[in-house]
Coordinates of C-alpha atoms in Angstrom, one line a residue:
Chain A
M1 CA -19.2 -3.9 26.4
K2 CA -16.2 -2.5 28.3
R3 CA -14.3 -1.5 25.2
R4 CA -12.3 1.7 25.5
L5 CA -10.2 2.9 22.5
L6 CA -8.4 6.0 21.4
L7 CA -7.6 5.8 17.8
V8 CA -5.3 8.5 16.5
S9 CA -4.8 9.3 12.9
N10 CA -1.1 10.4 13.0
S11 CA 1.6 10.3 15.6
T12 CA 3.1 13.8 14.7
L13 CA 1.2 16.8 13.5
H14 CA 3.1 19.2 11.3
G15 CA 5.0 21.7 13.5
S16 CA 4.7 19.8 16.8
G17 CA 6.4 17.0 18.5
Y18 CA 5.6 13.3 18.8
L19 CA 2.0 12.9 20.0
D20 CA 1.9 16.5 21.2
H21 CA -1.3 17.3 19.5
C22 CA -3.2 14.7 21.5
Q23 CA -1.4 14.8 24.8
G24 CA -4.4 16.0 26.8
N25 CA -6.6 13.2 25.2
I26 CA -4.0 10.5 26.1
S27 CA -3.7 11.6 29.7
H28 CA -7.5 11.7 30.1
F29 CA -7.8 8.3 28.3
F30 CA -5.5 6.3 30.4
G31 CA -6.4 8.3 33.6
R32 CA -5.0 7.5 37.0
D33 CA -5.9 3.9 37.3
V34 CA -3.4 2.8 34.7
K35 CA 0.2 2.7 36.1
R36 CA 1.9 0.6 33.3
V37 CA 1.4 0.8 29.6
L38 CA 2.3 -2.1 27.3
F39 CA 3.9 -0.5 24.2
V40 CA 3.9 -2.5 20.9
P41 CA 6.8 -1.2 18.7
Y42 CA 6.4 -3.8 16.0
A43 CA 5.8 -1.2 13.2
L44 CA 9.3 0.1 13.2
H45 CA 12.5 -1.8 12.6
D46 CA 14.4 -0.4 15.7
R47 CA 12.1 -1.6 18.5
D48 CA 14.4 -0.5 21.3
A49 CA 14.8 3.1 20.0
Y50 CA 11.0 3.3 19.4
T51 CA 10.2 2.1 22.9
K52 CA 12.6 4.8 24.3
T53 CA 10.6 7.4 22.3
A54 CA 7.4 6.1 23.8
R55 CA 8.9 6.0 27.3
D56 CA 10.1 9.6 27.0
K57 CA 6.7 10.7 25.9
F58 CA 4.7 8.7 28.5
S59 CA 6.8 9.8 31.4
S60 CA 4.0 9.5 33.9
Y61 CA 3.5 5.8 33.2
E62 CA 5.7 2.8 33.3
V63 CA 6.2 1.7 29.7
D64 CA 7.0 -1.9 28.9
G65 CA 8.1 -2.8 25.4
I66 CA 6.3 -6.0 24.4
H67 CA 9.4 -7.2 22.6
E68 CA 11.3 -7.1 25.9
A69 CA 8.9 -9.6 27.5
P70 CA 10.1 -13.3 27.4
D71 CA 6.4 -14.2 26.5
P72 CA 4.5 -11.6 24.6
V73 CA 1.2 -13.3 25.1
A74 CA 1.7 -13.3 28.9
A75 CA 2.7 -9.6 28.6
V76 CA -0.7 -8.8 27.0
R77 CA -2.5 -10.9 29.6
E78 CA -1.0 -8.7 32.4
A79 CA -1.3 -5.4 30.6
E80 CA -3.2 -2.5 32.3
G81 CA -3.2 -0.4 29.1
I82 CA -2.0 -1.1 25.5
F83 CA -0.4 1.4 23.0
I84 CA 0.4 0.3 19.5
G85 CA 2.6 2.9 17.7
G86 CA 2.7 3.8 14.1
G87 CA 5.1 2.9 11.3
N88 CA 4.6 0.3 8.6
T89 CA 1.2 -1.4 8.9
F90 CA 2.2 -4.6 7.2
R91 CA 5.2 -5.1 9.3
L92 CA 3.1 -4.5 12.4
L93 CA 0.4 -6.9 11.4
K94 CA 2.8 -9.5 10.5
S95 CA 4.6 -9.2 13.8
L96 CA 1.3 -9.5 15.7
Y97 CA 0.6 -12.7 13.8
D98 CA 4.2 -14.0 14.2
N99 CA 4.0 -13.4 18.0
K100 CA 0.4 -14.9 18.2
V101 CA -0.8 -11.9 20.3
L102 CA -4.0 -10.9 18.2
T103 CA -6.5 -13.1 20.0
E104 CA -5.2 -12.1 23.4
I105 CA -5.2 -8.3 22.7
R106 CA -8.8 -8.6 21.4
K107 CA -9.9 -10.5 24.5
R108 CA -8.2 -8.1 26.9
V109 CA -9.8 -5.0 25.1
L110 CA -13.3 -6.3 24.5
E111 CA -13.8 -8.5 27.5
D112 CA -11.6 -7.1 30.2
G113 CA -11.9 -3.5 29.2
V114 CA -8.2 -2.8 29.0
P115 CA -7.7 0.6 27.3
Y116 CA -6.3 0.5 23.9
M117 CA -4.5 3.3 22.1
G118 CA -3.4 3.2 18.6
S119 CA -1.6 5.7 16.3
S120 CA -1.6 5.5 12.6
A121 CA -0.6 1.9 11.9
G122 CA -1.7 1.1 15.4
T123 CA -5.1 2.5 14.5
N124 CA -5.3 0.6 11.3
V125 CA -4.8 -2.8 13.0
A126 CA -7.6 -2.0 15.6
T127 CA -10.1 -2.1 12.8
V128 CA -11.5 -5.0 10.6
S129 CA -8.6 -5.2 8.3
I130 CA -5.5 -3.3 7.0
N131 CA -7.1 -3.1 3.5
T132 CA -7.2 0.6 3.8
T133 CA -3.7 1.4 4.9
N134 CA -1.6 3.9 3.0
D135 CA 1.7 2.0 3.7
M136 CA 4.0 0.1 1.3
P137 CA 3.6 -3.7 1.6
I138 CA 7.3 -4.3 2.5
V139 CA 6.4 -7.6 4.1
C140 CA 3.5 -10.1 3.7
P141 CA 1.3 -11.0 6.7
P142 CA -0.6 -14.2 6.5
C143 CA -3.8 -12.2 5.7
F144 CA -5.0 -8.6 6.1
S145 CA -7.6 -9.3 8.9
A146 CA -6.8 -7.3 12.0
L147 CA -8.1 -7.0 15.6
S148 CA -11.7 -6.0 14.7
L149 CA -12.1 -3.9 17.9
V150 CA -14.6 -1.9 15.7
P151 CA -16.7 -3.3 12.8
F152 CA -15.4 -0.7 10.3
N153 CA -12.1 0.3 8.7
I154 CA -10.1 3.5 9.2
N155 CA -7.9 5.3 6.6
P156 CA -5.4 7.3 8.8
H157 CA -3.6 10.3 7.5
F158 CA -6.7 10.9 5.2
L159 CA -5.7 13.4 2.6
D160 CA -7.8 15.7 0.3
P161 CA -6.6 15.9 -3.3
D162 CA -4.1 18.6 -4.0
P163 CA -5.7 20.7 -6.8
H164 CA -2.2 21.9 -7.9
S165 CA -0.6 18.4 -8.2
R166 CA 0.5 17.2 -11.5
H167 CA 1.1 13.7 -10.1
M168 CA -1.2 11.1 -11.7
G169 CA -1.4 8.5 -8.9
E170 CA -4.8 7.8 -7.5
S171 CA -6.3 10.2 -4.9
R172 CA -7.0 8.7 -1.5
E173 CA -10.8 9.0 -2.3
Q174 CA -10.2 7.1 -5.6
R175 CA -8.4 4.3 -3.6
I176 CA -11.1 4.0 -1.0
T177 CA -13.7 3.9 -3.8
Q178 CA -11.8 1.0 -5.5
Y179 CA -11.9 -0.8 -2.2
H180 CA -15.7 -0.5 -2.2
E181 CA -15.8 -2.0 -5.7
E182 CA -15.0 -5.2 -3.8
P183 CA -17.9 -7.2 -2.4
D184 CA -18.8 -7.0 1.4
T185 CA -16.4 -4.3 2.3
P186 CA -17.1 -2.3 5.5
S187 CA -17.3 1.4 5.8
V188 CA -14.1 3.4 5.9
L189 CA -13.6 6.3 8.2
G190 CA -11.0 8.7 6.7
L191 CA -9.3 10.4 9.7
R192 CA -7.4 13.5 8.5
E193 CA -4.2 14.3 10.3
G194 CA -5.3 16.1 13.6
S195 CA -8.3 13.7 14.1
L196 CA -8.8 11.0 16.6
L197 CA -11.7 8.7 17.5
L198 CA -12.7 8.0 21.1
V199 CA -14.7 4.8 21.6
E200 CA -16.2 4.1 25.0
G201 CA -18.4 1.0 25.1
N202 CA -21.0 1.6 22.3
K203 CA -20.3 5.3 22.1
A204 CA -17.9 6.8 19.5
T205 CA -16.9 10.4 19.4
L206 CA -14.7 12.2 16.8
L207 CA -12.1 14.3 18.6
G208 CA -9.3 16.6 17.5
T209 CA -9.2 19.6 15.2
T210 CA -10.1 18.3 11.7
R211 CA -13.1 16.8 10.0
A212 CA -13.4 13.1 9.2
R213 CA -14.9 11.7 6.0
L214 CA -17.0 8.6 6.0
F215 CA -17.0 6.2 3.0
T216 CA -19.9 3.8 2.9
R217 CA -20.2 1.3 0.0
G218 CA -22.8 2.5 -2.5
K219 CA -23.5 5.8 -0.7
P220 CA -22.2 9.3 -1.0
T221 CA -19.5 10.3 1.3
V222 CA -20.2 12.4 4.4
D223 CA -18.0 14.7 6.3
Y224 CA -18.2 15.0 10.2
D225 CA -16.9 17.8 12.4
P226 CA -14.9 17.3 15.6
G227 CA -17.3 16.5 18.4
S228 CA -19.6 14.4 16.2
D229 CA -21.2 11.4 17.7
L230 CA -20.3 8.5 15.4
S231 CA -21.8 5.7 17.6
F232 CA -23.8 4.5 14.7
L233 CA -20.7 3.1 13.1
L234 CA -20.4 0.6 16.0
T235 CA -23.8 -1.0 15.3
H236 CA -23.1 -1.9 11.6
Chain B
M1 CA 17.7 -14.7 -23.4
K2 CA 15.0 -13.5 -25.8
R3 CA 13.2 -11.3 -23.2
R4 CA 11.7 -8.0 -24.5
L5 CA 10.0 -5.7 -22.0
L6 CA 8.6 -2.2 -22.1
L7 CA 7.9 -1.1 -18.5
V8 CA 6.1 2.1 -18.2
S9 CA 5.9 4.1 -14.9
N10 CA 2.5 5.7 -15.5
S11 CA -0.4 5.2 -18.0
T12 CA -1.2 8.9 -18.2
L13 CA 1.1 11.9 -18.0
H14 CA -0.3 15.1 -16.7
G15 CA -1.9 17.1 -19.5
S16 CA -2.0 14.3 -22.0
G17 CA -4.2 11.4 -22.9
Y18 CA -3.9 7.6 -22.1
L19 CA -0.4 6.4 -23.0
D20 CA 0.1 9.4 -25.3
H21 CA 3.5 10.2 -23.7
C22 CA 5.0 6.9 -24.9
Q23 CA 3.1 6.2 -28.1
G24 CA 6.2 6.2 -30.2
N25 CA 7.9 3.7 -27.9
I26 CA 5.0 1.4 -27.9
S27 CA 4.8 1.2 -31.7
H28 CA 8.5 0.7 -32.0
F29 CA 8.4 -2.0 -29.3
F30 CA 5.6 -4.1 -30.8
G31 CA 6.7 -3.4 -34.3
R32 CA 5.0 -4.9 -37.4
D33 CA 5.5 -8.6 -36.5
V34 CA 2.9 -8.4 -33.8
K35 CA -0.7 -8.3 -35.2
R36 CA -2.6 -9.2 -32.0
V37 CA -2.0 -8.0 -28.4
L38 CA -3.3 -9.8 -25.4
F39 CA -4.6 -7.2 -23.0
V40 CA -4.8 -8.0 -19.3
P41 CA -7.4 -5.7 -17.6
Y42 CA -7.3 -7.4 -14.2
A43 CA -6.2 -4.3 -12.3
L44 CA -9.4 -2.5 -12.8
H45 CA -13.0 -3.5 -11.8
D46 CA -14.7 -2.9 -15.1
R47 CA -12.7 -5.2 -17.4
D48 CA -14.8 -4.6 -20.5
A49 CA -14.6 -0.8 -20.3
Y50 CA -10.8 -1.0 -19.7
T51 CA -10.4 -3.3 -22.7
K52 CA -12.3 -0.9 -24.8
T53 CA -9.9 1.9 -23.8
A54 CA -6.9 -0.3 -24.7
R55 CA -8.6 -1.2 -28.1
D56 CA -9.1 2.5 -28.9
K57 CA -5.5 3.2 -28.2
F58 CA -3.9 0.2 -29.8
S59 CA -5.9 0.8 -33.1
S60 CA -3.3 -0.7 -35.3
Y61 CA -3.4 -4.1 -33.5
E62 CA -6.1 -6.5 -32.8
V63 CA -6.6 -6.4 -29.0
D64 CA -7.9 -9.5 -27.2
G65 CA -9.1 -9.1 -23.6
I66 CA -7.8 -12.1 -21.5
H67 CA -11.1 -12.0 -19.6
E68 CA -13.0 -12.7 -22.8
A69 CA -11.1 -15.9 -23.4
P70 CA -12.7 -19.2 -22.3
D71 CA -9.3 -20.4 -21.1
P72 CA -6.9 -17.6 -20.0
V73 CA -3.8 -19.9 -19.9
A74 CA -4.5 -20.9 -23.6
A75 CA -4.9 -17.3 -24.5
V76 CA -1.5 -16.6 -23.0
R77 CA -0.1 -19.6 -24.9
E78 CA -1.2 -18.2 -28.2
A79 CA -0.4 -14.5 -27.5
E80 CA 1.9 -12.6 -29.9
G81 CA 2.3 -9.7 -27.5
I82 CA 1.2 -9.1 -24.0
F83 CA 0.0 -5.7 -22.4
I84 CA -0.8 -5.6 -18.7
G85 CA -2.5 -2.2 -17.8
G86 CA -2.4 -0.2 -14.6
G87 CA -4.9 0.0 -11.8
N88 CA -4.7 -1.7 -8.4
T89 CA -1.6 -3.9 -8.1
F90 CA -3.1 -6.2 -5.5
R91 CA -6.2 -6.8 -7.5
L92 CA -4.1 -7.4 -10.6
L93 CA -1.7 -9.9 -8.8
K94 CA -4.5 -11.7 -7.1
S95 CA -6.4 -12.2 -10.5
L96 CA -3.1 -13.4 -12.1
Y97 CA -3.0 -16.0 -9.4
D98 CA -6.7 -16.8 -9.5
N99 CA -6.5 -17.4 -13.2
K100 CA -3.2 -19.4 -12.9
V101 CA -1.5 -17.5 -15.7
L102 CA 1.8 -16.4 -14.0
T103 CA 3.8 -19.4 -14.9
E104 CA 2.6 -19.3 -18.6
I105 CA 3.3 -15.5 -18.9
R106 CA 6.7 -15.9 -17.6
K107 CA 7.5 -18.9 -19.9
R108 CA 6.2 -17.1 -23.0
V109 CA 8.2 -13.9 -22.3
L110 CA 11.5 -15.4 -21.1
E111 CA 11.6 -18.6 -23.3
D112 CA 9.5 -17.7 -26.4
G113 CA 10.5 -14.0 -26.6
V114 CA 6.8 -12.8 -26.5
P115 CA 7.1 -8.9 -26.1
Y116 CA 5.7 -7.8 -22.7
M117 CA 4.4 -4.2 -22.0
G118 CA 3.4 -3.2 -18.5
S119 CA 2.1 0.1 -17.3
S120 CA 2.1 1.2 -13.6
A121 CA 0.6 -2.0 -11.8
G122 CA 1.5 -4.0 -15.0
T123 CA 5.1 -2.9 -14.5
N124 CA 5.0 -3.8 -10.8
V125 CA 4.0 -7.3 -11.5
A126 CA 6.8 -7.8 -14.0
T127 CA 9.3 -7.5 -11.3
V128 CA 10.4 -9.7 -8.4
S129 CA 7.4 -8.7 -6.1
I130 CA 4.8 -6.1 -5.5
N131 CA 6.4 -5.2 -2.3
T132 CA 7.2 -1.7 -3.6
T133 CA 3.7 -0.8 -5.1
N134 CA 2.1 2.5 -4.0
D135 CA -1.4 1.0 -4.1
M136 CA -3.9 0.3 -1.4
P137 CA -4.1 -3.3 -0.4
I138 CA -7.9 -3.6 -1.3
V139 CA -7.6 -7.4 -1.8
C140 CA -5.2 -10.0 -0.6
P141 CA -3.2 -12.1 -3.1
P142 CA -1.7 -15.4 -1.9
C143 CA 1.7 -13.7 -1.7
F144 CA 3.5 -10.7 -3.1
S145 CA 5.8 -12.7 -5.4
A146 CA 5.3 -11.6 -9.0
L147 CA 6.5 -12.5 -12.5
S148 CA 10.2 -11.9 -11.9
L149 CA 10.8 -11.0 -15.6
V150 CA 13.7 -8.9 -14.1
P151 CA 15.7 -9.6 -10.8
F152 CA 14.8 -6.2 -9.2
N153 CA 11.8 -4.3 -8.1
I154 CA 10.3 -1.1 -9.5
N155 CA 8.5 1.7 -7.8
P156 CA 6.3 3.3 -10.5
H157 CA 5.0 6.9 -10.1
F158 CA 8.1 7.6 -8.1
L159 CA 7.7 10.9 -6.4
D160 CA 10.1 13.3 -4.8
P161 CA 9.2 14.8 -1.5
D162 CA 7.1 18.1 -1.7
P163 CA 9.1 20.6 0.4
H164 CA 5.8 22.6 1.0
S165 CA 3.8 19.7 2.2
R166 CA 2.5 19.8 5.8
H167 CA 1.3 16.1 5.5
M168 CA 3.3 13.8 7.8
G169 CA 2.9 10.5 6.0
E170 CA 6.2 8.9 5.0
S171 CA 7.9 10.1 1.8
R172 CA 8.4 7.6 -1.0
E173 CA 12.1 7.5 -0.2
Q174 CA 11.4 6.7 3.5
R175 CA 9.1 3.9 2.3
I176 CA 11.6 2.2 0.2
T177 CA 14.2 2.6 2.9
Q178 CA 11.9 0.8 5.3
Y179 CA 11.7 -2.0 2.6
H180 CA 15.5 -2.3 2.6
E181 CA 15.4 -2.7 6.5
E182 CA 14.1 -6.1 5.7
P183 CA 16.7 -8.9 4.8
D184 CA 17.5 -10.0 1.3
T185 CA 15.4 -7.3 -0.5
P186 CA 16.4 -6.5 -4.1
S187 CA 17.3 -3.1 -5.6
V188 CA 14.4 -0.9 -6.3
L189 CA 14.2 1.4 -9.4
G190 CA 12.1 4.4 -8.7
L191 CA 10.6 5.4 -12.1
R192 CA 9.3 8.9 -12.0
E193 CA 6.2 9.6 -14.1
G194 CA 7.4 10.1 -17.7
S195 CA 10.0 7.3 -17.4
L196 CA 10.0 3.8 -19.0
L197 CA 12.5 1.1 -19.0
L198 CA 13.2 -1.0 -22.2
V199 CA 14.7 -4.4 -21.7
E200 CA 16.0 -6.3 -24.6
G201 CA 17.7 -9.6 -23.7
N202 CA 20.3 -8.6 -21.3
K203 CA 20.3 -4.9 -22.1
A204 CA 18.2 -2.4 -20.2
T205 CA 17.8 1.3 -21.2
L206 CA 16.1 4.1 -19.4
L207 CA 13.7 6.0 -21.8
G208 CA 11.3 8.8 -21.4
T209 CA 11.8 12.4 -20.1
T210 CA 12.5 12.0 -16.4
R211 CA 15.4 10.7 -14.3
A212 CA 15.0 7.4 -12.4
R213 CA 16.4 6.8 -8.9
L214 CA 18.0 3.6 -7.9
F215 CA 17.8 2.2 -4.3
T216 CA 20.2 -0.5 -3.4
R217 CA 20.2 -2.1 0.1
G218 CA 22.9 -0.5 2.2
K219 CA 24.1 1.9 -0.4
P220 CA 23.5 5.6 -1.3
T221 CA 20.8 6.2 -3.9
V222 CA 21.9 7.1 -7.5
D223 CA 19.8 9.1 -10.1
Y224 CA 20.1 8.1 -13.8
D225 CA 19.3 10.3 -16.8
P226 CA 17.1 9.2 -19.7
G227 CA 19.2 7.2 -22.1
S228 CA 21.2 5.6 -19.3
D229 CA 22.3 2.0 -19.8
L230 CA 21.0 0.1 -16.8
S231 CA 21.9 -3.4 -18.0
F232 CA 23.9 -4.0 -14.7
L233 CA 20.6 -4.3 -13.0
L234 CA 19.9 -7.5 -15.0
T235 CA 22.9 -9.4 -13.7
H236 CA 22.2 -9.0 -10.0

């Protein structure tokens, strides 16, 4: 399988600029063969402004906004690299369905080996479903099934409970546990801010500076350090 | 209109027991005419355990779990009072659809004046839609439209930003602002923990111990103190 994915937990790490914390990973990931990157700004309302942000950051590549293309499916068909940015995951997934690009993105990534980078919401939609997003459901997509570029789910911006909080909303861990009360639910990798997952074919490696927590239905959670080989997640 | 609603932000306030913080409001709301309360435990996985919790709390009423009834629609038709408990809002709304009880609950509350109490997720589903829930979308309901017992939305467990947080997920205010970027979206009342809204006919009053924040599309937000008359929200 030619699959190449860079799945980033968060676009911005506290105290640094947009995607600064994984700049080196991004350059290495797209490499020198990719000249143009197709940017998907569907997760934010102002697609032009968002594409400008991406252009400013990806200054060594030509960045095409998918919303600028007369035919978004054709734009995916011609893409050398794909980057789906963060924002609201429901809005993003609905727009992917509205523009009928899910099948083509999946085909390009899994069959043609086009490198796919996702950040936050863009990481959520790369997985089985958006059932483990943290976002507010501001719009309703036709269903929660996503690109399934990997056979598990991710919870980006994974957050440990704050022992000093007096807020009584469910912790992130409680929410994911509730997800696993439902039948046939896949494993969920909680990517803390600062974490990213690199997938190359059937090899998955945790990168970044923070640990990731794996939730598997009916089993205790396990934390993994940066550098861990998580390839076993790809065979489930 | 005979409508009587008690919409509670949160089931448990930090440092106290289940529904302790609004015990007086609940007794006053259901009063002496109601002998039996129909409890809807759909938001949690273990419906029997949840109904036991409600029974223990509502010891001066007979509590019937809707899931124990052979015909849930008939149970709604015969209810003297309805209480929908908190948990996961997506799971709750999906179960309301699966059991085909939305229309009957709406009819009983708006036409027959059956008192309706909701807590957290049970408050969310009393509004126009669950578009402004904080919960994880662990299951997919057919749509996000809810009971529309009031013509606006509520964000329960409303939370002010933590100025010391280093977490980069969107604040609650940013999320609701994103909701209002979408067309034709109703006002959203952010009920902080400790707040509850009492609706009697066309009169709405903020109760509890914390302020509520109103988000109206295209306008600045406004905070309201406990005791405020929010009846204007019912005429939009």
